[in-house]
PDB file of N, CA and C in Angstrom:
ATOM      1  N   UNK A  18     117.102 101.278 110.469  1.00 40.00           N
ATOM      2  CA  UNK A  18     117.112 102.706 110.243  1.00 40.00           C
ATOM      3  C   UNK A  18     116.006 103.352 111.074  1.00 40.00           C
ATOM      4  N   UNK A  19     116.313 104.386 111.805  1.00 49.00           N
ATOM      5  CA  UNK A  19     115.356 105.091 112.658  1.00 49.00           C
ATOM      6  C   UNK A  19     114.859 106.329 111.940  1.00 49.00           C
ATOM      7  N   UNK A  20     113.547 106.499 111.894  1.00 63.00           N
ATOM      8  CA  UNK A  20     112.934 107.653 111.246  1.00 63.00           C
ATOM      9  C   UNK A  20     112.260 108.508 112.296  1.00 63.00           C
ATOM     10  N   UNK A  21     112.354 109.819 112.107  1.00 85.00           N
ATOM     11  CA  UNK A  21     111.614 110.736 112.970  1.00 85.00           C
ATOM     12  C   UNK A  21     110.133 110.611 112.618  1.00 85.00           C
ATOM     13  N   UNK A  22     109.297 110.401 113.616  1.00 88.00           N
ATOM     14  CA  UNK A  22     107.859 110.240 113.387  1.00 88.00           C
ATOM     15  C   UNK A  22     107.205 111.610 113.355  1.00 88.00           C
ATOM     16  N   UNK A  23     106.472 111.870 112.268  1.00 89.00           N
ATOM     17  CA  UNK A  23     105.795 113.160 112.130  1.00 89.00           C
ATOM     18  C   UNK A  23     104.556 112.999 111.266  1.00 89.00           C
ATOM     19  N   UNK A  24     103.648 113.947 111.376  1.00 90.00           N
ATOM     20  CA  UNK A  24     102.444 113.958 110.552  1.00 90.00           C
ATOM     21  C   UNK A  24     102.812 114.017 109.088  1.00 90.00           C
ATOM     22  N   UNK A  25     102.125 113.216 108.297  1.00 92.00           N
ATOM     23  CA  UNK A  25     102.329 113.233 106.863  1.00 92.00           C
ATOM     24  C   UNK A  25     103.461 112.354 106.365  1.00 92.00           C
ATOM     25  N   UNK A  26     104.171 111.715 107.287  1.00 93.00           N
ATOM     26  CA  UNK A  26     105.267 110.843 106.862  1.00 93.00           C
ATOM     27  C   UNK A  26     104.681 109.628 106.138  1.00 93.00           C
ATOM     28  N   UNK A  27     105.445 109.000 105.247  1.00 93.00           N
ATOM     29  CA  UNK A  27     104.939 107.797 104.594  1.00 93.00           C
ATOM     30  C   UNK A  27     104.616 106.717 105.631  1.00 93.00           C
ATOM     31  N   UNK A  28     103.413 106.196 105.575  1.00 94.00           N
ATOM     32  CA  UNK A  28     102.977 105.192 106.548  1.00 94.00           C
ATOM     33  C   UNK A  28     103.876 103.965 106.535  1.00 94.00           C
ATOM     34  N   UNK A  29     104.454 103.619 105.382  1.00 93.00           N
ATOM     35  CA  UNK A  29     105.332 102.444 105.293  1.00 93.00           C
ATOM     36  C   UNK A  29     106.538 102.560 106.214  1.00 93.00           C
ATOM     37  N   UNK A  30     106.937 103.794 106.549  1.00 93.00           N
ATOM     38  CA  UNK A  30     108.076 103.995 107.442  1.00 93.00           C
ATOM     39  C   UNK A  30     107.743 103.621 108.886  1.00 93.00           C
ATOM     40  N   UNK A  31     106.479 103.413 109.176  1.00 94.00           N
ATOM     41  CA  UNK A  31     106.053 102.995 110.509  1.00 94.00           C
ATOM     42  C   UNK A  31     105.984 101.475 110.624  1.00 94.00           C
ATOM     43  N   UNK A  32     106.300 100.782 109.539  1.00 92.00           N
ATOM     44  CA  UNK A  32     106.294  99.320 109.535  1.00 92.00           C
ATOM     45  C   UNK A  32     104.972  98.755 109.074  1.00 92.00           C
ATOM     46  N   UNK A  33     105.021  97.508 108.639  1.00 90.00           N
ATOM     47  CA  UNK A  33     103.830  96.840 108.114  1.00 90.00           C
ATOM     48  C   UNK A  33     103.010  96.159 109.209  1.00 90.00           C
ATOM     49  N   UNK A  34     103.618  95.851 110.326  1.00 93.00           N
ATOM     50  CA  UNK A  34     102.929  95.133 111.407  1.00 93.00           C
ATOM     51  C   UNK A  34     102.250  96.091 112.370  1.00 93.00           C
ATOM     52  N   UNK A  35     101.161  95.598 112.970  1.00 93.00           N
ATOM     53  CA  UNK A  35     100.507  96.347 114.035  1.00 93.00           C
ATOM     54  C   UNK A  35      99.357  97.236 113.604  1.00 93.00           C
ATOM     55  N   UNK A  36      99.064  97.300 112.320  1.00 93.00           N
ATOM     56  CA  UNK A  36      97.936  98.100 111.847  1.00 93.00           C
ATOM     57  C   UNK A  36      96.643  97.315 112.041  1.00 93.00           C
ATOM     58  N   UNK A  37      95.589  97.986 112.463  1.00 91.00           N
ATOM     59  CA  UNK A  37      94.284  97.340 112.598  1.00 91.00           C
ATOM     60  C   UNK A  37      93.223  98.205 111.932  1.00 91.00           C
ATOM     61  N   UNK A  38      92.070  97.597 111.664  1.00 86.00           N
ATOM     62  CA  UNK A  38      90.968  98.282 110.968  1.00 86.00           C
ATOM     63  C   UNK A  38      89.745  98.360 111.868  1.00 86.00           C
ATOM     64  N   UNK A  39      89.736  99.264 112.835  1.00 77.00           N
ATOM     65  CA  UNK A  39      88.566  99.362 113.702  1.00 77.00           C
ATOM     66  C   UNK A  39      87.358  99.987 113.001  1.00 77.00           C
ATOM     67  N   UNK A  40      87.595 100.687 111.887  1.00 70.00           N
ATOM     68  CA  UNK A  40      86.506 101.308 111.131  1.00 70.00           C
ATOM     69  C   UNK A  40      86.611 100.846 109.700  1.00 70.00           C
ATOM     70  N   UNK A  41      85.500 100.420 109.138  1.00 67.00           N
ATOM     71  CA  UNK A  41      85.497  99.920 107.771  1.00 67.00           C
ATOM     72  C   UNK A  41      84.163 100.244 107.127  1.00 67.00           C
ATOM     73  N   UNK A  42      84.197 100.456 105.807  1.00 65.00           N
ATOM     74  CA  UNK A  42      82.922 100.668 105.128  1.00 65.00           C
ATOM     75  C   UNK A  42      82.292  99.307 104.833  1.00 65.00           C
ATOM     76  N   UNK A  43      81.000  99.293 104.602  1.00 64.00           N
ATOM     77  CA  UNK A  43      80.279  98.050 104.364  1.00 64.00           C
ATOM     78  C   UNK A  43      80.559  97.448 102.995  1.00 64.00           C
ATOM     79  N   UNK A  44      81.109  98.237 102.093  1.00 64.00           N
ATOM     80  CA  UNK A  44      81.355  97.762 100.735  1.00 64.00           C
ATOM     81  C   UNK A  44      82.676  96.993 100.632  1.00 64.00           C
ATOM     82  N   UNK A  45      83.454  96.961 101.701  1.00 64.00           N
ATOM     83  CA  UNK A  45      84.709  96.220 101.682  1.00 64.00           C
ATOM     84  C   UNK A  45      85.838  96.938 100.975  1.00 64.00           C
ATOM     85  N   UNK A  46      85.695  98.215 100.767  1.00 67.00           N
ATOM     86  CA  UNK A  46      86.727  98.975 100.059  1.00 67.00           C
ATOM     87  C   UNK A  46      87.628  99.737 101.008  1.00 67.00           C
ATOM     88  N   UNK A  47      87.386 100.999 101.113  1.00 72.00           N
ATOM     89  CA  UNK A  47      88.238 101.887 101.895  1.00 72.00           C
ATOM     90  C   UNK A  47      88.030 101.681 103.390  1.00 72.00           C
ATOM     91  N   UNK A  48      89.111 101.514 104.089  1.00 85.00           N
ATOM     92  CA  UNK A  48      89.086 101.369 105.540  1.00 85.00           C
ATOM     93  C   UNK A  48      90.087 102.337 106.159  1.00 85.00           C
ATOM     94  N   UNK A  49      89.789 102.762 107.351  1.00 89.00           N
ATOM     95  CA  UNK A  49      90.737 103.543 108.122  1.00 89.00           C
ATOM     96  C   UNK A  49      91.507 102.565 108.996  1.00 89.00           C
ATOM     97  N   UNK A  50      92.831 102.613 108.929  1.00 93.00           N
ATOM     98  CA  UNK A  50      93.677 101.741 109.745  1.00 93.00           C
ATOM     99  C   UNK A  50      94.412 102.573 110.778  1.00 93.00           C
ATOM    100  N   UNK A  51      94.597 102.009 111.950  1.00 94.00           N
ATOM    101  CA  UNK A  51      95.309 102.693 113.028  1.00 94.00           C
ATOM    102  C   UNK A  51      96.407 101.788 113.583  1.00 94.00           C
ATOM    103  N   UNK A  52      97.404 102.438 114.153  1.00 96.00           N
ATOM    104  CA  UNK A  52      98.515 101.712 114.760  1.00 96.00           C
ATOM    105  C   UNK A  52      98.970 102.464 116.002  1.00 96.00           C
ATOM    106  N   UNK A  53      99.031 101.751 117.115  1.00 96.00           N
ATOM    107  CA  UNK A  53      99.555 102.333 118.356  1.00 96.00           C
ATOM    108  C   UNK A  53     101.080 102.335 118.249  1.00 96.00           C
ATOM    109  N   UNK A  54     101.699 103.488 118.434  1.00 95.00           N
ATOM    110  CA  UNK A  54     103.147 103.614 118.339  1.00 95.00           C
ATOM    111  C   UNK A  54     103.791 103.433 119.714  1.00 95.00           C
ATOM    112  N   UNK A  55     105.058 103.170 119.726  1.00 93.00           N
ATOM    113  CA  UNK A  55     105.783 102.876 120.970  1.00 93.00           C
ATOM    114  C   UNK A  55     105.665 104.002 121.996  1.00 93.00           C
ATOM    115  N   UNK A  56     105.558 105.243 121.540  1.00 93.00           N
ATOM    116  CA  UNK A  56     105.489 106.375 122.466  1.00 93.00           C
ATOM    117  C   UNK A  56     104.067 106.694 122.912  1.00 93.00           C
ATOM    118  N   UNK A  57     103.094 105.861 122.503  1.00 95.00           N
ATOM    119  CA  UNK A  57     101.704 106.079 122.879  1.00 95.00           C
ATOM    120  C   UNK A  57     100.894 106.824 121.842  1.00 95.00           C
ATOM    121  N   UNK A  58     101.564 107.425 120.865  1.00 95.00           N
ATOM    122  CA  UNK A  58     100.843 108.111 119.802  1.00 95.00           C
ATOM    123  C   UNK A  58     100.107 107.093 118.943  1.00 95.00           C
ATOM    124  N   UNK A  59      99.153 107.590 118.161  1.00 96.00           N
ATOM    125  CA  UNK A  59      98.363 106.743 117.278  1.00 96.00           C
ATOM    126  C   UNK A  59      98.524 107.251 115.850  1.00 96.00           C
ATOM    127  N   UNK A  60      98.911 106.349 114.950  1.00 96.00           N
ATOM    128  CA  UNK A  60      99.015 106.684 113.533  1.00 96.00           C
ATOM    129  C   UNK A  60      97.755 106.208 112.833  1.00 96.00           C
ATOM    130  N   UNK A  61      97.302 106.983 111.841  1.00 95.00           N
ATOM    131  CA  UNK A  61      96.102 106.677 111.076  1.00 95.00           C
ATOM    132  C   UNK A  61      96.482 106.725 109.599  1.00 95.00           C
ATOM    133  N   UNK A  62      96.022 105.722 108.832  1.00 94.00           N
ATOM    134  CA  UNK A  62      96.281 105.713 107.392  1.00 94.00           C
ATOM    135  C   UNK A  62      95.063 105.167 106.653  1.00 94.00           C
ATOM    136  N   UNK A  63      95.040 105.373 105.354  1.00 91.00           N
ATOM    137  CA  UNK A  63      94.000 104.859 104.477  1.00 91.00           C
ATOM    138  C   UNK A  63      94.424 103.478 103.995  1.00 91.00           C
ATOM    139  N   UNK A  64      93.569 102.479 104.174  1.00 87.00           N
ATOM    140  CA  UNK A  64      93.942 101.111 103.827  1.00 87.00           C
ATOM    141  C   UNK A  64      94.228 100.929 102.345  1.00 87.00           C
ATOM    142  N   UNK A  65      93.559 101.686 101.496  1.00 87.00           N
ATOM    143  CA  UNK A  65      93.781 101.547 100.058  1.00 87.00           C
ATOM    144  C   UNK A  65      95.063 102.216  99.601  1.00 87.00           C
ATOM    145  N   UNK A  66      95.729 102.938 100.497  1.00 90.00           N
ATOM    146  CA  UNK A  66      96.994 103.612 100.176  1.00 90.00           C
ATOM    147  C   UNK A  66      97.969 103.434 101.337  1.00 90.00           C
ATOM    148  N   UNK A  67      98.388 102.178 101.621  1.00 87.00           N
ATOM    149  CA  UNK A  67      99.238 101.927 102.784  1.00 87.00           C
ATOM    150  C   UNK A  67     100.614 102.588 102.722  1.00 87.00           C
ATOM    151  N   UNK A  68     101.019 103.018 101.541  1.00 90.00           N
ATOM    152  CA  UNK A  68     102.292 103.730 101.418  1.00 90.00           C
ATOM    153  C   UNK A  68     102.104 105.237 101.462  1.00 90.00           C
ATOM    154  N   UNK A  69     100.852 105.670 101.556  1.00 94.00           N
ATOM    155  CA  UNK A  69     100.548 107.098 101.592  1.00 94.00           C
ATOM    156  C   UNK A  69     100.877 107.706 102.945  1.00 94.00           C
ATOM    157  N   UNK A  70     100.457 108.944 103.154  1.00 96.00           N
ATOM    158  CA  UNK A  70     100.799 109.637 104.395  1.00 96.00           C
ATOM    159  C   UNK A  70     100.046 109.094 105.608  1.00 96.00           C
ATOM    160  N   UNK A  71     100.688 109.178 106.740  1.00 96.00           N
ATOM    161  CA  UNK A  71     100.078 108.808 108.018  1.00 96.00           C
ATOM    162  C   UNK A  71      99.821 110.078 108.819  1.00 96.00           C
ATOM    163  N   UNK A  72      98.674 110.138 109.438  1.00 96.00           N
ATOM    164  CA  UNK A  72      98.402 111.198 110.402  1.00 96.00           C
ATOM    165  C   UNK A  72      98.777 110.643 111.768  1.00 96.00           C
ATOM    166  N   UNK A  73      99.516 111.411 112.539  1.00 96.00           N
ATOM    167  CA  UNK A  73      99.985 110.948 113.846  1.00 96.00           C
ATOM    168  C   UNK A  73      99.399 111.851 114.921  1.00 96.00           C
ATOM    169  N   UNK A  74      98.700 111.214 115.874  1.00 96.00           N
ATOM    170  CA  UNK A  74      98.031 111.939 116.944  1.00 96.00           C
ATOM    171  C   UNK A  74      98.633 111.563 118.293  1.00 96.00           C
ATOM    172  N   UNK A  75      98.741 112.544 119.169  1.00 96.00           N
ATOM    173  CA  UNK A  75      99.187 112.268 120.531  1.00 96.00           C
ATOM    174  C   UNK A  75      98.073 111.511 121.253  1.00 96.00           C
ATOM    175  N   UNK A  76      98.389 110.853 122.366  1.00 96.00           N
ATOM    176  CA  UNK A  76      97.329 110.177 123.122  1.00 96.00           C
ATOM    177  C   UNK A  76      96.203 111.138 123.514  1.00 96.00           C
ATOM    178  N   UNK A  77      96.557 112.357 123.911  1.00 97.00           N
ATOM    179  CA  UNK A  77      95.540 113.341 124.304  1.00 97.00           C
ATOM    180  C   UNK A  77      94.665 113.735 123.113  1.00 97.00           C
ATOM    181  N   UNK A  78      95.285 113.958 121.957  1.00 96.00           N
ATOM    182  CA  UNK A  78      94.509 114.309 120.766  1.00 96.00           C
ATOM    183  C   UNK A  78      93.543 113.193 120.388  1.00 96.00           C
ATOM    184  N   UNK A  79      94.010 111.959 120.421  1.00 95.00           N
ATOM    185  CA  UNK A  79      93.145 110.836 120.050  1.00 95.00           C
ATOM    186  C   UNK A  79      92.021 110.664 121.063  1.00 95.00           C
ATOM    187  N   UNK A  80      92.339 110.803 122.338  1.00 96.00           N
ATOM    188  CA  UNK A  80      91.317 110.689 123.375  1.00 96.00           C
ATOM    189  C   UNK A  80      90.258 111.778 123.207  1.00 96.00           C
ATOM    190  N   UNK A  81      90.681 113.004 122.954  1.00 96.00           N
ATOM    191  CA  UNK A  81      89.745 114.108 122.751  1.00 96.00           C
ATOM    192  C   UNK A  81      88.867 113.873 121.528  1.00 96.00           C
ATOM    193  N   UNK A  82      89.480 113.380 120.450  1.00 94.00           N
ATOM    194  CA  UNK A  82      88.737 113.085 119.228  1.00 94.00           C
ATOM    195  C   UNK A  82      87.671 112.024 119.488  1.00 94.00           C
ATOM    196  N   UNK A  83      88.064 110.915 120.088  1.00 93.00           N
ATOM    197  CA  UNK A  83      87.111 109.824 120.331  1.00 93.00           C
ATOM    198  C   UNK A  83      86.010 110.234 121.305  1.00 93.00           C
ATOM    199  N   UNK A  84      86.354 111.005 122.319  1.00 97.00           N
ATOM    200  CA  UNK A  84      85.350 111.500 123.262  1.00 97.00           C
ATOM    201  C   UNK A  84      84.336 112.380 122.538  1.00 97.00           C
ATOM    202  N   UNK A  85      84.829 113.254 121.664  1.00 96.00           N
ATOM    203  CA  UNK A  85      83.943 114.128 120.892  1.00 96.00           C
ATOM    204  C   UNK A  85      83.043 113.359 119.946  1.00 96.00           C
ATOM    205  N   UNK A  86      83.598 112.349 119.279  1.00 93.00           N
ATOM    206  CA  UNK A  86      82.789 111.532 118.370  1.00 93.00           C
ATOM    207  C   UNK A  86      81.695 110.808 119.153  1.00 93.00           C
ATOM    208  N   UNK A  87      82.051 110.227 120.287  1.00 95.00           N
ATOM    209  CA  UNK A  87      81.063 109.520 121.102  1.00 95.00           C
ATOM    210  C   UNK A  87      79.981 110.449 121.608  1.00 95.00           C
ATOM    211  N   UNK A  88      80.325 111.718 121.840  1.00 97.00           N
ATOM    212  CA  UNK A  88      79.356 112.700 122.330  1.00 97.00           C
ATOM    213  C   UNK A  88      78.499 113.274 121.212  1.00 97.00           C
ATOM    214  N   UNK A  89      78.790 112.896 119.957  1.00 96.00           N
ATOM    215  CA  UNK A  89      77.991 113.390 118.834  1.00 96.00           C
ATOM    216  C   UNK A  89      78.514 114.659 118.203  1.00 96.00           C
ATOM    217  N   UNK A  90      79.695 115.121 118.599  1.00 96.00           N
ATOM    218  CA  UNK A  90      80.237 116.366 118.079  1.00 96.00           C
ATOM    219  C   UNK A  90      80.516 116.327 116.583  1.00 96.00           C
ATOM    220  N   UNK A  91      80.653 115.133 116.010  1.00 92.00           N
ATOM    221  CA  UNK A  91      80.941 115.010 114.569  1.00 92.00           C
ATOM    222  C   UNK A  91      79.724 114.562 113.778  1.00 92.00           C
ATOM    223  N   UNK A  92      78.570 114.506 114.396  1.00 95.00           N
ATOM    224  CA  UNK A  92      77.370 114.036 113.703  1.00 95.00           C
ATOM    225  C   UNK A  92      77.012 114.886 112.487  1.00 95.00           C
ATOM    226  N   UNK A  93      77.435 116.126 112.456  1.00 94.00           N
ATOM    227  CA  UNK A  93      77.141 116.993 111.316  1.00 94.00           C
ATOM    228  C   UNK A  93      77.819 116.491 110.034  1.00 94.00           C
ATOM    229  N   UNK A  94      78.792 115.598 110.174  1.00 88.00           N
ATOM    230  CA  UNK A  94      79.486 115.063 109.000  1.00 88.00           C
ATOM    231  C   UNK A  94      78.697 113.942 108.322  1.00 88.00           C
ATOM    232  N   UNK A  95      77.692 113.440 108.989  1.00 88.00           N
ATOM    233  CA  UNK A  95      76.898 112.330 108.421  1.00 88.00           C
ATOM    234  C   UNK A  95      75.811 112.821 107.516  1.00 88.00           C
TER     235      UNK A  95
END
């Protein structure tokens, strides 16, 4: 069954394989998981809720986000 990929879709519809945890808390609880999609987009989900919603970012959006984080643009969140 083919599903239209969109923001907020249930992460389970993107499949169980291919998710990785590049960011994790030190307590071993909540982790952010990401998955590279066939079209180059990146899906993001909460590891403690793998059936919950997925945020889907275009390659440009993800690149801009990571560039900004590396430059310190999100440091105000710490």
